[in-house]
mmCIF file of N, CA and C in Angstrom:
data_model
loop_
_atom_site.group_PDB
_atom_site.id
_atom_site.type_symbol
_atom_site.label_atom_id
_atom_site.label_comp_id
_atom_site.label_asym_id
_atom_site.label_seq_id
_atom_site.Cartn_x
_atom_site.Cartn_y
_atom_site.Cartn_z
ATOM 1 N N MET Q 1 101.719 -10.774 -39.939
ATOM 2 C CA MET Q 1 100.680 -11.370 -39.830
ATOM 3 C C MET Q 1 100.922 -12.278 -38.261
ATOM 4 N N ASN Q 2 100.228 -12.405 -36.736
ATOM 5 C CA ASN Q 2 100.066 -12.645 -35.668
ATOM 6 C C ASN Q 2 99.537 -14.330 -36.684
ATOM 7 N N ASP Q 3 100.466 -15.214 -35.163
ATOM 8 C CA ASP Q 3 100.354 -16.402 -35.599
ATOM 9 C C ASP Q 3 99.421 -16.735 -34.971
ATOM 10 N N THR Q 4 98.298 -17.362 -35.172
ATOM 11 C CA THR Q 4 97.023 -17.597 -33.515
ATOM 12 C C THR Q 4 96.500 -18.793 -34.127
ATOM 13 N N SER Q 5 97.405 -20.223 -34.359
ATOM 14 C CA SER Q 5 97.645 -21.358 -33.958
ATOM 15 C C SER Q 5 98.088 -21.320 -32.233
ATOM 16 N N PRO Q 6 96.816 -22.816 -31.984
ATOM 17 C CA PRO Q 6 97.445 -22.952 -30.793
ATOM 18 C C PRO Q 6 98.582 -23.484 -30.434
ATOM 19 N N ALA Q 7 99.767 -22.750 -29.277
ATOM 20 C CA ALA Q 7 100.680 -23.411 -28.844
ATOM 21 C C ALA Q 7 100.421 -25.079 -28.352
ATOM 22 N N ALA Q 8 101.405 -25.350 -28.449
ATOM 23 C CA ALA Q 8 101.893 -27.207 -28.588
ATOM 24 C C ALA Q 8 101.051 -27.595 -27.364
ATOM 25 N N SER Q 9 101.426 -26.680 -26.048
ATOM 26 C CA SER Q 9 100.939 -26.638 -24.621
ATOM 27 C C SER Q 9 99.601 -26.841 -24.990
ATOM 28 N N GLU Q 10 98.587 -25.634 -25.933
ATOM 29 C CA GLU Q 10 97.713 -25.813 -25.519
ATOM 30 C C GLU Q 10 96.904 -26.136 -25.623
ATOM 31 N N LEU Q 11 97.010 -27.452 -26.801
ATOM 32 C CA LEU Q 11 96.041 -28.618 -27.628
ATOM 33 C C LEU Q 11 95.743 -29.352 -26.447
ATOM 34 N N LEU Q 12 94.378 -30.038 -26.764
ATOM 35 C CA LEU Q 12 93.681 -30.385 -26.192
ATOM 36 C C LEU Q 12 94.545 -31.936 -26.221
ATOM 37 N N GLN Q 13 94.477 -32.457 -25.241
ATOM 38 C CA GLN Q 13 95.262 -34.008 -24.841
ATOM 39 C C GLN Q 13 94.483 -35.103 -24.349
ATOM 40 N N VAL Q 14 94.360 -36.387 -25.395
ATOM 41 C CA VAL Q 14 93.458 -37.425 -25.034
ATOM 42 C C VAL Q 14 93.974 -38.328 -24.096
ATOM 43 N N ASP Q 15 95.206 -38.229 -23.226
ATOM 44 C CA ASP Q 15 95.786 -39.452 -21.953
ATOM 45 C C ASP Q 15 94.576 -40.283 -22.105
ATOM 46 N N ALA Q 16 95.818 -41.414 -21.055
ATOM 47 C CA ALA Q 16 94.725 -42.733 -20.402
ATOM 48 C C ALA Q 16 93.683 -41.977 -19.475
ATOM 49 N N PRO Q 17 93.790 -41.368 -18.436
ATOM 50 C CA PRO Q 17 92.862 -40.747 -17.938
ATOM 51 C C PRO Q 17 91.546 -39.945 -18.795
ATOM 52 N N HIS Q 18 91.986 -39.756 -19.738
ATOM 53 C CA HIS Q 18 90.348 -38.689 -20.517
ATOM 54 C C HIS Q 18 90.052 -39.728 -21.691
ATOM 55 N N ARG Q 19 90.851 -40.672 -22.206
ATOM 56 C CA ARG Q 19 89.995 -41.689 -22.549
ATOM 57 C C ARG Q 19 89.127 -42.970 -21.614
ATOM 58 N N GLU Q 20 89.543 -43.070 -20.520
ATOM 59 C CA GLU Q 20 88.889 -43.647 -19.557
ATOM 60 C C GLU Q 20 88.221 -43.618 -19.467
ATOM 61 N N LEU Q 21 88.171 -41.800 -19.232
ATOM 62 C CA LEU Q 21 86.385 -40.826 -18.609
ATOM 63 C C LEU Q 21 85.217 -40.796 -20.099
ATOM 64 N N LEU Q 22 86.092 -40.991 -20.741
ATOM 65 C CA LEU Q 22 85.463 -40.671 -22.524
ATOM 66 C C LEU Q 22 84.212 -41.893 -22.617
ATOM 67 N N ASP Q 23 85.277 -42.786 -22.172
ATOM 68 C CA ASP Q 23 84.905 -44.241 -22.261
ATOM 69 C C ASP Q 23 84.106 -44.903 -21.213
ATOM 70 N N GLN Q 24 83.961 -44.625 -20.213
ATOM 71 C CA GLN Q 24 82.763 -44.345 -19.125
ATOM 72 C C GLN Q 24 81.557 -43.628 -19.081
ATOM 73 N N VAL Q 25 81.920 -42.456 -19.952
ATOM 74 C CA VAL Q 25 80.735 -41.866 -19.930
ATOM 75 C C VAL Q 25 79.819 -41.654 -21.338
ATOM 76 N N LEU Q 26 80.767 -42.398 -21.825
ATOM 77 C CA LEU Q 26 80.811 -42.087 -23.471
ATOM 78 C C LEU Q 26 80.011 -43.101 -24.515
ATOM 79 N N ASP Q 27 80.186 -44.366 -22.893
ATOM 80 C CA ASP Q 27 79.450 -45.845 -23.666
ATOM 81 C C ASP Q 27 77.798 -46.090 -24.247
ATOM 82 N N LYS Q 28 77.591 -46.569 -24.054
ATOM 83 C CA LYS Q 28 76.191 -46.938 -25.081
ATOM 84 C C LYS Q 28 75.449 -47.009 -24.283
ATOM 85 N N TRP Q 29 75.022 -47.526 -22.984
ATOM 86 C CA TRP Q 29 74.204 -47.385 -21.845
ATOM 87 C C TRP Q 29 74.418 -45.907 -21.722
ATOM 88 N N SER Q 30 75.797 -45.399 -21.090
ATOM 89 C CA SER Q 30 75.326 -44.821 -20.374
ATOM 90 C C SER Q 30 74.966 -43.402 -20.759
ATOM 91 N N LEU Q 31 75.255 -42.914 -21.947
ATOM 92 C CA LEU Q 31 74.593 -41.659 -22.673
ATOM 93 C C LEU Q 31 73.005 -41.560 -22.820
ATOM 94 N N GLN Q 32 72.470 -43.013 -23.480
ATOM 95 C CA GLN Q 32 71.050 -42.624 -22.408
ATOM 96 C C GLN Q 32 70.165 -42.634 -21.350
ATOM 97 N N VAL Q 33 71.302 -43.074 -20.843
ATOM 98 C CA VAL Q 33 70.818 -42.903 -19.021
ATOM 99 C C VAL Q 33 71.283 -41.523 -19.067
ATOM 100 N N LEU Q 34 72.588 -40.445 -19.544
ATOM 101 C CA LEU Q 34 72.503 -39.344 -18.747
ATOM 102 C C LEU Q 34 71.060 -38.442 -19.598
ATOM 103 N N ASP Q 35 70.474 -39.342 -21.184
ATOM 104 C CA ASP Q 35 69.583 -38.567 -22.070
ATOM 105 C C ASP Q 35 69.067 -38.019 -20.770
ATOM 106 N N VAL Q 36 68.138 -39.503 -20.622
ATOM 107 C CA VAL Q 36 67.105 -39.409 -19.797
ATOM 108 C C VAL Q 36 66.764 -38.777 -18.541
ATOM 109 N N LEU Q 37 67.936 -38.846 -17.857
ATOM 110 C CA LEU Q 37 68.372 -38.008 -16.585
ATOM 111 C C LEU Q 37 68.202 -36.559 -16.518
ATOM 112 N N CYS Q 38 68.584 -36.713 -18.180
ATOM 113 C CA CYS Q 38 68.340 -34.363 -18.392
ATOM 114 C C CYS Q 38 67.454 -34.108 -18.230
ATOM 115 N N GLY Q 39 66.742 -34.549 -18.268
ATOM 116 C CA GLY Q 39 65.023 -34.649 -18.217
ATOM 117 C C GLY Q 39 64.058 -34.479 -17.368
ATOM 118 N N LYS Q 40 64.518 -36.142 -16.517
ATOM 119 C CA LYS Q 40 64.301 -35.552 -14.902
ATOM 120 C C LYS Q 40 64.504 -36.678 -13.831
ATOM 121 N N ASP Q 41 64.019 -36.856 -12.724
ATOM 122 C CA ASP Q 41 64.968 -37.150 -11.685
ATOM 123 C C ASP Q 41 64.254 -38.777 -11.466
ATOM 124 N N LEU Q 42 64.651 -39.705 -11.846
ATOM 125 C CA LEU Q 42 63.929 -41.243 -12.013
ATOM 126 C C LEU Q 42 64.471 -41.935 -11.208
ATOM 127 N N ARG Q 43 63.558 -43.080 -10.450
ATOM 128 C CA ARG Q 43 64.515 -44.331 -9.697
ATOM 129 C C ARG Q 43 64.939 -45.254 -10.812
ATOM 130 N N PHE Q 44 65.138 -46.592 -10.673
ATOM 131 C CA PHE Q 44 65.719 -48.207 -11.018
ATOM 132 C C PHE Q 44 64.671 -48.048 -11.931
ATOM 133 N N ASN Q 45 63.205 -48.173 -12.088
ATOM 134 C CA ASN Q 45 62.739 -49.179 -12.416
ATOM 135 C C ASN Q 45 61.912 -47.984 -13.419
ATOM 136 N N GLU Q 46 61.861 -47.171 -12.976
ATOM 137 C CA GLU Q 46 61.468 -45.835 -14.090
ATOM 138 C C GLU Q 46 62.866 -45.641 -14.763
ATOM 139 N N LEU Q 47 63.662 -46.085 -14.927
ATOM 140 C CA LEU Q 47 64.681 -45.739 -15.878
ATOM 141 C C LEU Q 47 64.577 -47.170 -16.875
ATOM 142 N N ARG Q 48 64.793 -48.075 -16.201
ATOM 143 C CA ARG Q 48 64.512 -49.606 -16.754
ATOM 144 C C ARG Q 48 62.756 -49.356 -18.144
ATOM 145 N N ARG Q 49 61.917 -48.294 -17.130
ATOM 146 C CA ARG Q 49 61.344 -48.381 -18.673
ATOM 147 C C ARG Q 49 61.313 -47.223 -19.205
ATOM 148 N N ALA Q 50 61.907 -46.658 -19.288
ATOM 149 C CA ALA Q 50 61.681 -45.445 -20.762
ATOM 150 C C ALA Q 50 63.751 -45.671 -21.148
ATOM 151 N N ILE Q 51 64.418 -46.853 -20.741
ATOM 152 C CA ILE Q 51 65.356 -47.196 -21.582
ATOM 153 C C ILE Q 51 65.325 -49.087 -22.163
ATOM 154 N N PRO Q 52 63.960 -49.794 -22.645
ATOM 155 C CA PRO Q 52 63.904 -50.171 -22.928
ATOM 156 C C PRO Q 52 64.545 -51.281 -22.898
ATOM 157 N N ALA Q 53 64.997 -51.299 -24.295
ATOM 158 C CA ALA Q 53 66.273 -52.299 -24.696
ATOM 159 C C ALA Q 53 67.271 -53.052 -23.524
ATOM 160 N N ILE Q 54 67.508 -51.898 -22.135
ATOM 161 C CA ILE Q 54 69.001 -52.155 -21.461
ATOM 162 C C ILE Q 54 68.414 -53.457 -20.444
ATOM 163 N N GLY Q 55 69.484 -54.309 -20.014
ATOM 164 C CA GLY Q 55 68.923 -55.545 -18.900
ATOM 165 C C GLY Q 55 68.609 -54.388 -17.224
ATOM 166 N N GLN Q 56 69.174 -55.339 -16.413
ATOM 167 C CA GLN Q 56 69.666 -55.146 -15.147
ATOM 168 C C GLN Q 56 70.354 -54.762 -15.122
ATOM 169 N N LYS Q 57 71.317 -55.800 -14.958
ATOM 170 C CA LYS Q 57 73.338 -55.369 -15.133
ATOM 171 C C LYS Q 57 73.508 -54.754 -15.978
ATOM 172 N N SER Q 58 72.799 -54.485 -16.874
ATOM 173 C CA SER Q 58 73.607 -53.210 -18.106
ATOM 174 C C SER Q 58 73.078 -52.309 -17.020
ATOM 175 N N LEU Q 59 72.008 -51.972 -16.641
ATOM 176 C CA LEU Q 59 71.975 -50.455 -16.071
ATOM 177 C C LEU Q 59 72.495 -50.490 -14.958
ATOM 178 N N THR Q 60 72.610 -51.516 -13.869
ATOM 179 C CA THR Q 60 73.244 -50.936 -12.500
ATOM 180 C C THR Q 60 74.434 -50.700 -12.819
ATOM 181 N N ALA Q 61 75.318 -51.248 -13.396
ATOM 182 C CA ALA Q 61 76.957 -51.095 -14.190
ATOM 183 C C ALA Q 61 76.700 -49.119 -14.740
ATOM 184 N N SER Q 62 76.104 -49.397 -15.449
ATOM 185 C CA SER Q 62 75.901 -47.640 -15.854
ATOM 186 C C SER Q 62 76.135 -46.108 -14.673
ATOM 187 N N LEU Q 63 74.940 -47.101 -13.753
ATOM 188 C CA LEU Q 63 74.705 -46.183 -13.007
ATOM 189 C C LEU Q 63 75.475 -45.854 -11.916
ATOM 190 N N ARG Q 64 76.379 -47.528 -11.353
ATOM 191 C CA ARG Q 64 77.318 -47.217 -11.083
ATOM 192 C C ARG Q 64 78.777 -46.220 -11.490
ATOM 193 N N ARG Q 65 78.584 -46.071 -12.427
ATOM 194 C CA ARG Q 65 79.868 -45.820 -13.564
ATOM 195 C C ARG Q 65 79.262 -44.297 -13.236
ATOM 196 N N LEU Q 66 78.598 -43.879 -13.574
ATOM 197 C CA LEU Q 66 78.538 -42.287 -13.699
ATOM 198 C C LEU Q 66 78.251 -41.857 -12.350
ATOM 199 N N GLU Q 67 77.820 -42.533 -11.328
ATOM 200 C CA GLU Q 67 77.907 -42.386 -9.732
ATOM 201 C C GLU Q 67 79.334 -41.606 -9.458
ATOM 202 N N ARG Q 68 80.183 -42.926 -9.535
ATOM 203 C CA ARG Q 68 81.439 -42.703 -9.444
ATOM 204 C C ARG Q 68 82.200 -41.620 -10.282
ATOM 205 N N ASN Q 69 81.686 -41.572 -11.349
ATOM 206 C CA ASN Q 69 82.541 -40.364 -11.529
ATOM 207 C C ASN Q 69 81.454 -38.689 -11.717
ATOM 208 N N GLY Q 70 80.925 -38.898 -10.952
ATOM 209 C CA GLY Q 70 79.787 -37.253 -10.270
ATOM 210 C C GLY Q 70 79.224 -37.099 -11.681
ATOM 211 N N MET Q 71 78.838 -37.603 -12.541
ATOM 212 C CA MET Q 71 78.243 -37.640 -13.337
ATOM 213 C C MET Q 71 76.260 -37.548 -12.437
ATOM 214 N N ILE Q 72 76.212 -38.603 -12.193
ATOM 215 C CA ILE Q 72 74.674 -38.624 -11.280
ATOM 216 C C ILE Q 72 74.567 -38.891 -10.113
ATOM 217 N N GLU Q 73 73.552 -38.301 -9.376
ATOM 218 C CA GLU Q 73 73.378 -38.551 -8.031
ATOM 219 C C GLU Q 73 72.918 -39.823 -7.457
ATOM 220 N N ARG Q 74 73.079 -40.548 -6.865
ATOM 221 C CA ARG Q 74 71.461 -41.629 -6.079
ATOM 222 C C ARG Q 74 71.744 -41.071 -4.719
ATOM 223 N N VAL Q 75 69.641 -41.028 -4.623
ATOM 224 C CA VAL Q 75 69.486 -40.704 -3.448
ATOM 225 C C VAL Q 75 68.725 -41.151 -3.010
ATOM 226 N N VAL Q 76 68.778 -41.790 -1.259
ATOM 227 C CA VAL Q 76 67.892 -42.625 -1.107
ATOM 228 C C VAL Q 76 66.801 -41.263 -0.483
ATOM 229 N N LEU Q 77 65.648 -42.217 -1.161
ATOM 230 C CA LEU Q 77 64.296 -40.882 -0.083
ATOM 231 C C LEU Q 77 64.010 -42.079 1.210
ATOM 232 N N GLN Q 78 63.611 -41.075 1.865
ATOM 233 C CA GLN Q 78 62.328 -41.622 3.103
ATOM 234 C C GLN Q 78 61.122 -41.798 2.819
ATOM 235 N N SER Q 79 60.732 -43.266 2.558
ATOM 236 C CA SER Q 79 59.790 -43.613 2.395
ATOM 237 C C SER Q 79 59.782 -45.191 2.693
ATOM 238 N N ARG Q 80 57.992 -45.352 2.558
ATOM 239 C CA ARG Q 80 58.081 -46.766 2.901
ATOM 240 C C ARG Q 80 57.636 -48.040 2.076
ATOM 241 N N PRO Q 81 58.390 -48.784 1.185
ATOM 242 C CA PRO Q 81 59.878 -48.853 1.530
ATOM 243 C C PRO Q 81 60.447 -47.590 1.170
ATOM 244 N N VAL Q 82 61.724 -47.939 1.717
ATOM 245 C CA VAL Q 82 63.195 -47.516 1.437
ATOM 246 C C VAL Q 82 63.244 -47.282 -0.022
ATOM 247 N N ALA Q 83 63.091 -46.068 -0.983
ATOM 248 C CA ALA Q 83 63.504 -45.982 -2.148
ATOM 249 C C ALA Q 83 64.498 -45.334 -3.334
ATOM 250 N N VAL Q 84 64.989 -45.633 -3.996
ATOM 251 C CA VAL Q 84 66.567 -44.780 -4.549
ATOM 252 C C VAL Q 84 66.111 -43.796 -5.748
ATOM 253 N N GLU Q 85 66.141 -42.732 -6.372
ATOM 254 C CA GLU Q 85 66.359 -41.938 -7.438
ATOM 255 C C GLU Q 85 67.863 -41.628 -7.482
ATOM 256 N N TYR Q 86 67.798 -40.920 -8.965
ATOM 257 C CA TYR Q 86 68.756 -41.173 -10.001
ATOM 258 C C TYR Q 86 68.657 -39.999 -10.222
ATOM 259 N N ARG Q 87 69.356 -38.563 -10.012
ATOM 260 C CA ARG Q 87 69.223 -37.338 -10.788
ATOM 261 C C ARG Q 87 70.869 -36.862 -10.918
ATOM 262 N N ILE Q 88 70.032 -35.641 -11.557
ATOM 263 C CA ILE Q 88 71.577 -35.838 -13.203
ATOM 264 C C ILE Q 88 72.673 -35.130 -11.826
ATOM 265 N N ALA Q 89 73.613 -35.358 -11.251
ATOM 266 C CA ALA Q 89 74.439 -34.011 -10.331
ATOM 267 C C ALA Q 89 74.845 -32.605 -11.952
ATOM 268 N N PRO Q 90 75.258 -31.763 -10.759
ATOM 269 C CA PRO Q 90 75.864 -30.762 -11.487
ATOM 270 C C PRO Q 90 76.628 -31.188 -12.697
ATOM 271 N N VAL Q 91 78.037 -31.422 -11.947
ATOM 272 C CA VAL Q 91 78.668 -31.731 -13.763
ATOM 273 C C VAL Q 91 78.405 -32.744 -14.604
ATOM 274 N N GLY Q 92 77.247 -33.641 -14.131
ATOM 275 C CA GLY Q 92 76.788 -34.200 -15.516
ATOM 276 C C GLY Q 92 75.433 -33.335 -16.055
ATOM 277 N N ASN Q 93 75.253 -32.903 -15.612
ATOM 278 C CA ASN Q 93 73.721 -31.420 -16.389
ATOM 279 C C ASN Q 93 75.323 -30.488 -17.335
ATOM 280 N N THR Q 94 76.478 -30.116 -17.284
ATOM 281 C CA THR Q 94 77.295 -29.515 -18.276
ATOM 282 C C THR Q 94 77.222 -30.266 -19.583
ATOM 283 N N LEU Q 95 77.066 -31.601 -19.495
ATOM 284 C CA LEU Q 95 76.948 -32.794 -21.020
ATOM 285 C C LEU Q 95 75.582 -32.464 -21.653
ATOM 286 N N ASN Q 96 74.469 -31.959 -20.725
ATOM 287 C CA ASN Q 96 73.321 -31.829 -21.459
ATOM 288 C C ASN Q 96 73.399 -31.377 -22.559
ATOM 289 N N GLU Q 97 74.306 -30.489 -23.265
ATOM 290 C CA GLU Q 97 73.994 -30.139 -24.265
ATOM 291 C C GLU Q 97 74.639 -30.551 -25.707
ATOM 292 N N LEU Q 98 76.265 -31.231 -24.268
ATOM 293 C CA LEU Q 98 76.929 -32.716 -25.406
ATOM 294 C C LEU Q 98 76.449 -33.163 -25.793
ATOM 295 N N VAL Q 99 75.506 -33.881 -24.573
ATOM 296 C CA VAL Q 99 74.086 -35.546 -25.348
ATOM 297 C C VAL Q 99 74.062 -35.426 -26.495
ATOM 298 N N ASP Q 100 73.151 -33.954 -26.364
ATOM 299 C CA ASP Q 100 72.457 -33.698 -27.431
ATOM 300 C C ASP Q 100 72.772 -33.365 -28.788
ATOM 301 N N ALA Q 101 73.713 -32.955 -29.265
ATOM 302 C CA ALA Q 101 74.456 -32.503 -30.108
ATOM 303 C C ALA Q 101 75.305 -33.385 -29.860
ATOM 304 N N LEU Q 102 75.941 -34.876 -29.954
ATOM 305 C CA LEU Q 102 76.358 -35.463 -30.117
ATOM 306 C C LEU Q 102 74.271 -36.510 -30.764
ATOM 307 N N LEU Q 103 73.100 -36.357 -30.232
ATOM 308 C CA LEU Q 103 72.366 -37.246 -30.574
ATOM 309 C C LEU Q 103 72.130 -36.706 -31.925
ATOM 310 N N ARG Q 104 72.352 -35.477 -32.389
ATOM 311 C CA ARG Q 104 71.592 -34.566 -33.164
ATOM 312 C C ARG Q 104 72.609 -34.982 -34.086
ATOM 313 N N TRP Q 105 73.848 -35.187 -34.106
ATOM 314 C CA TRP Q 105 74.877 -35.556 -34.724
ATOM 315 C C TRP Q 105 74.194 -36.422 -35.763
ATOM 316 N N THR Q 106 74.791 -37.637 -34.703
ATOM 317 C CA THR Q 106 74.195 -39.230 -35.301
ATOM 318 C C THR Q 106 72.549 -39.107 -36.029
ATOM 319 N N THR Q 107 72.137 -38.494 -35.996
ATOM 320 C CA THR Q 107 70.268 -38.315 -36.429
ATOM 321 C C THR Q 107 70.501 -37.958 -37.794
ATOM 322 N N GLU Q 108 71.541 -37.078 -38.297
ATOM 323 C CA GLU Q 108 71.197 -36.041 -39.034
ATOM 324 C C GLU Q 108 73.052 -36.843 -40.426
ATOM 325 N N ASN Q 109 73.204 -37.615 -39.614
ATOM 326 C CA ASN Q 109 74.886 -38.296 -40.072
ATOM 327 C C ASN Q 109 74.384 -39.439 -40.851
ATOM 328 N N MET Q 110 73.386 -39.877 -40.182
ATOM 329 C CA MET Q 110 73.537 -41.731 -40.064
ATOM 330 C C MET Q 110 73.466 -42.085 -41.277
ATOM 331 N N PRO Q 111 72.808 -41.589 -42.731
ATOM 332 C CA PRO Q 111 72.180 -41.852 -43.638
ATOM 333 C C PRO Q 111 74.162 -41.592 -44.853
ATOM 334 N N GLU Q 112 74.569 -40.855 -44.141
ATOM 335 C CA GLU Q 112 75.804 -40.791 -44.734
ATOM 336 C C GLU Q 112 76.530 -41.861 -44.646
ATOM 337 N N VAL Q 113 76.733 -42.212 -43.135
ATOM 338 C CA VAL Q 113 77.557 -43.480 -42.033
ATOM 339 C C VAL Q 113 76.733 -44.889 -42.372
ATOM 340 N N GLU Q 114 75.918 -44.830 -43.662
ATOM 341 C CA GLU Q 114 75.376 -46.147 -43.481
ATOM 342 C C GLU Q 114 75.297 -46.515 -44.919
ATOM 343 N N ARG Q 115 75.904 -45.483 -46.146
ATOM 344 C CA ARG Q 115 76.745 -45.830 -47.420
ATOM 345 C C ARG Q 115 77.984 -45.523 -47.513
ATOM 346 N N ALA Q 116 78.506 -45.527 -46.180
ATOM 347 C CA ALA Q 116 80.114 -45.562 -46.072
ATOM 348 C C ALA Q 116 79.970 -46.900 -45.614
ATOM 349 N N ARG Q 117 79.065 -47.793 -45.319
ATOM 350 C CA ARG Q 117 79.364 -49.450 -44.332
ATOM 351 C C ARG Q 117 79.193 -50.021 -46.343
ATOM 352 N N GLU Q 118 77.774 -49.552 -46.537
ATOM 353 C CA GLU Q 118 77.596 -50.592 -47.748
ATOM 354 C C GLU Q 118 78.771 -50.563 -48.835
ATOM 355 N N ARG Q 119 79.231 -49.661 -49.249
ATOM 356 C CA ARG Q 119 80.436 -49.114 -49.147
ATOM 357 C C ARG Q 119 81.553 -50.131 -49.659
ATOM 358 N N PHE Q 120 81.670 -49.760 -48.060
ATOM 359 C CA PHE Q 120 83.636 -50.280 -47.449
ATOM 360 C C PHE Q 120 82.898 -52.070 -47.513
ATOM 361 N N ASP Q 121 81.357 -52.416 -47.533
ATOM 362 C CA ASP Q 121 81.392 -54.009 -46.862
ATOM 363 C C ASP Q 121 81.070 -54.808 -48.473
ATOM 364 N N ALA Q 122 80.675 -53.492 -49.729
ATOM 365 C CA ALA Q 122 80.177 -54.158 -50.789
ATOM 366 C C ALA Q 122 82.214 -54.328 -51.925
ATOM 367 N N GLU Q 123 83.161 -52.862 -51.220
ATOM 368 C CA GLU Q 123 84.829 -53.647 -51.698
ATOM 369 C C GLU Q 123 84.944 -54.783 -51.064
ATOM 370 N N GLU Q 124 84.360 -55.162 -49.934
ATOM 371 C CA GLU Q 124 85.371 -56.144 -49.090
ATOM 372 C C GLU Q 124 85.443 -57.380 -49.295
ATOM 373 N N ALA Q 125 83.777 -57.151 -50.034
ATOM 374 C CA ALA Q 125 83.453 -58.936 -50.689
ATOM 375 C C ALA Q 125 84.084 -59.798 -51.750
#
């Protein structure tokens, strides 16, 4: 019988650069920004309205991180007054199905997670 298990060199690595990228792309606000921008291009204030719980400082920081990592693009529109629009970049668009899967997973599994938390908290009390 052939061994079909992956060789040690083929296993996925989660080293510092991977952790940093995942931290920056999958944090609380960036995940929501990506989800909203996968639907359509938006200006800053439109993003704030689409994610009402986010503050201006947090949204600015998330947009800068996502732009730095190539997930979104900041486009200056030639209008009066000058406006800026954010859109999903090609590499960011590759996350669309993954983000949807993560959001679907949290929705489906949240009741079990809440029960586990309640059991844990009851044992700790």
